[in-house]
Amino acid sequence: MSDINKDVHKHDLLGGRLCLDFANTVSWHDSSEESQELLTSYEKLVNWSLHANILNKQQSLSLLKKAEDQPAKAIEVLQQAIELRESIYQIFSLVTKNETPASKDLAILNEALSNAYGKMRVVLGENKFSLEFLNGEETLDGMLPPIVQSAIDILTSEKELSRVKKCEGHPCGWLFLDTSRNRSRRWCSMADCGNRAKAKRFYRNKK
Ligand SMILES: [Zn+2]
């Protein structure tokens, strides 16, 4: 099995929440012509999940081995993950514009939620109960429940939901949680889209 794929390893996690980072696994997400898919194989989905700390190395290796034995199922899970990601992206994109998400996208998220609940257990810790995910390596789609939970956590938190923003660098389209005190964050990254915007402004002023 290959080690973490270089492209995936370099892929920035700037969203501030797992589901937003997952939504950002497409570069130039807002452009139909220039968008670039990161998750081009099941292996990349697993590698990204390792990169995003959903899975540990041993779980990732175990999933990749399982996928070798069930290639058709692995492709199905990849398609399911991409469908879920696009729904998450559409839902939060509309939320940033104060618009209502499409019921089709909410239905996809809800279906993923019912699958996710099947992979969660309430466990008793030292002196409190908590929700835990079953081992991520048990089924090929084991990386999806934490992503779904992350999306539900934001959607059901008024405070967090109001802080979801879309990068102003067009057509970047990346989503992030603005945790700055005065809610002034405008770009996915200052080094990338922020600098490009600054350079554009500089050029305009010079003219
Ligand atoms: Zn950006």
mmCIF file of C-alpha atoms and ligand atoms in Angstrom, residues 28 167-169 172-174 187-189 192-194 196, ligand 1:
data_model
loop_
_atom_site.group_PDB
_atom_site.id
_atom_site.type_symbol
_atom_site.label_atom_id
_atom_site.label_comp_id
_atom_site.label_asym_id
_atom_site.label_seq_id
_atom_site.Cartn_x
_atom_site.Cartn_y
_atom_site.Cartn_z
ATOM 1 C CA TRP A 28 -12.120 26.026 -6.965
ATOM 2 C CA CYS A 167 -13.983 32.517 0.858
ATOM 3 C CA GLU A 168 -14.313 35.761 -1.106
ATOM 4 C CA GLY A 169 -11.630 34.700 -3.577
ATOM 5 C CA CYS A 172 -12.377 29.454 -4.635
ATOM 6 C CA GLY A 173 -15.632 28.633 -2.901
ATOM 7 C CA TRP A 174 -14.004 27.134 0.192
ATOM 8 C CA TRP A 187 -10.475 34.333 2.898
ATOM 9 C CA CYS A 188 -9.758 30.646 3.242
ATOM 10 C CA SER A 189 -6.145 31.619 3.660
ATOM 11 C CA ASP A 192 -3.483 32.128 -0.925
ATOM 12 C CA CYS A 193 -6.757 33.905 -1.796
ATOM 13 C CA GLY A 194 -6.009 36.839 0.534
ATOM 14 C CA ARG A 196 -4.300 37.252 -4.638
HETATM 15 ZN ZN ZN B 1 -10.044 30.878 -0.948
#
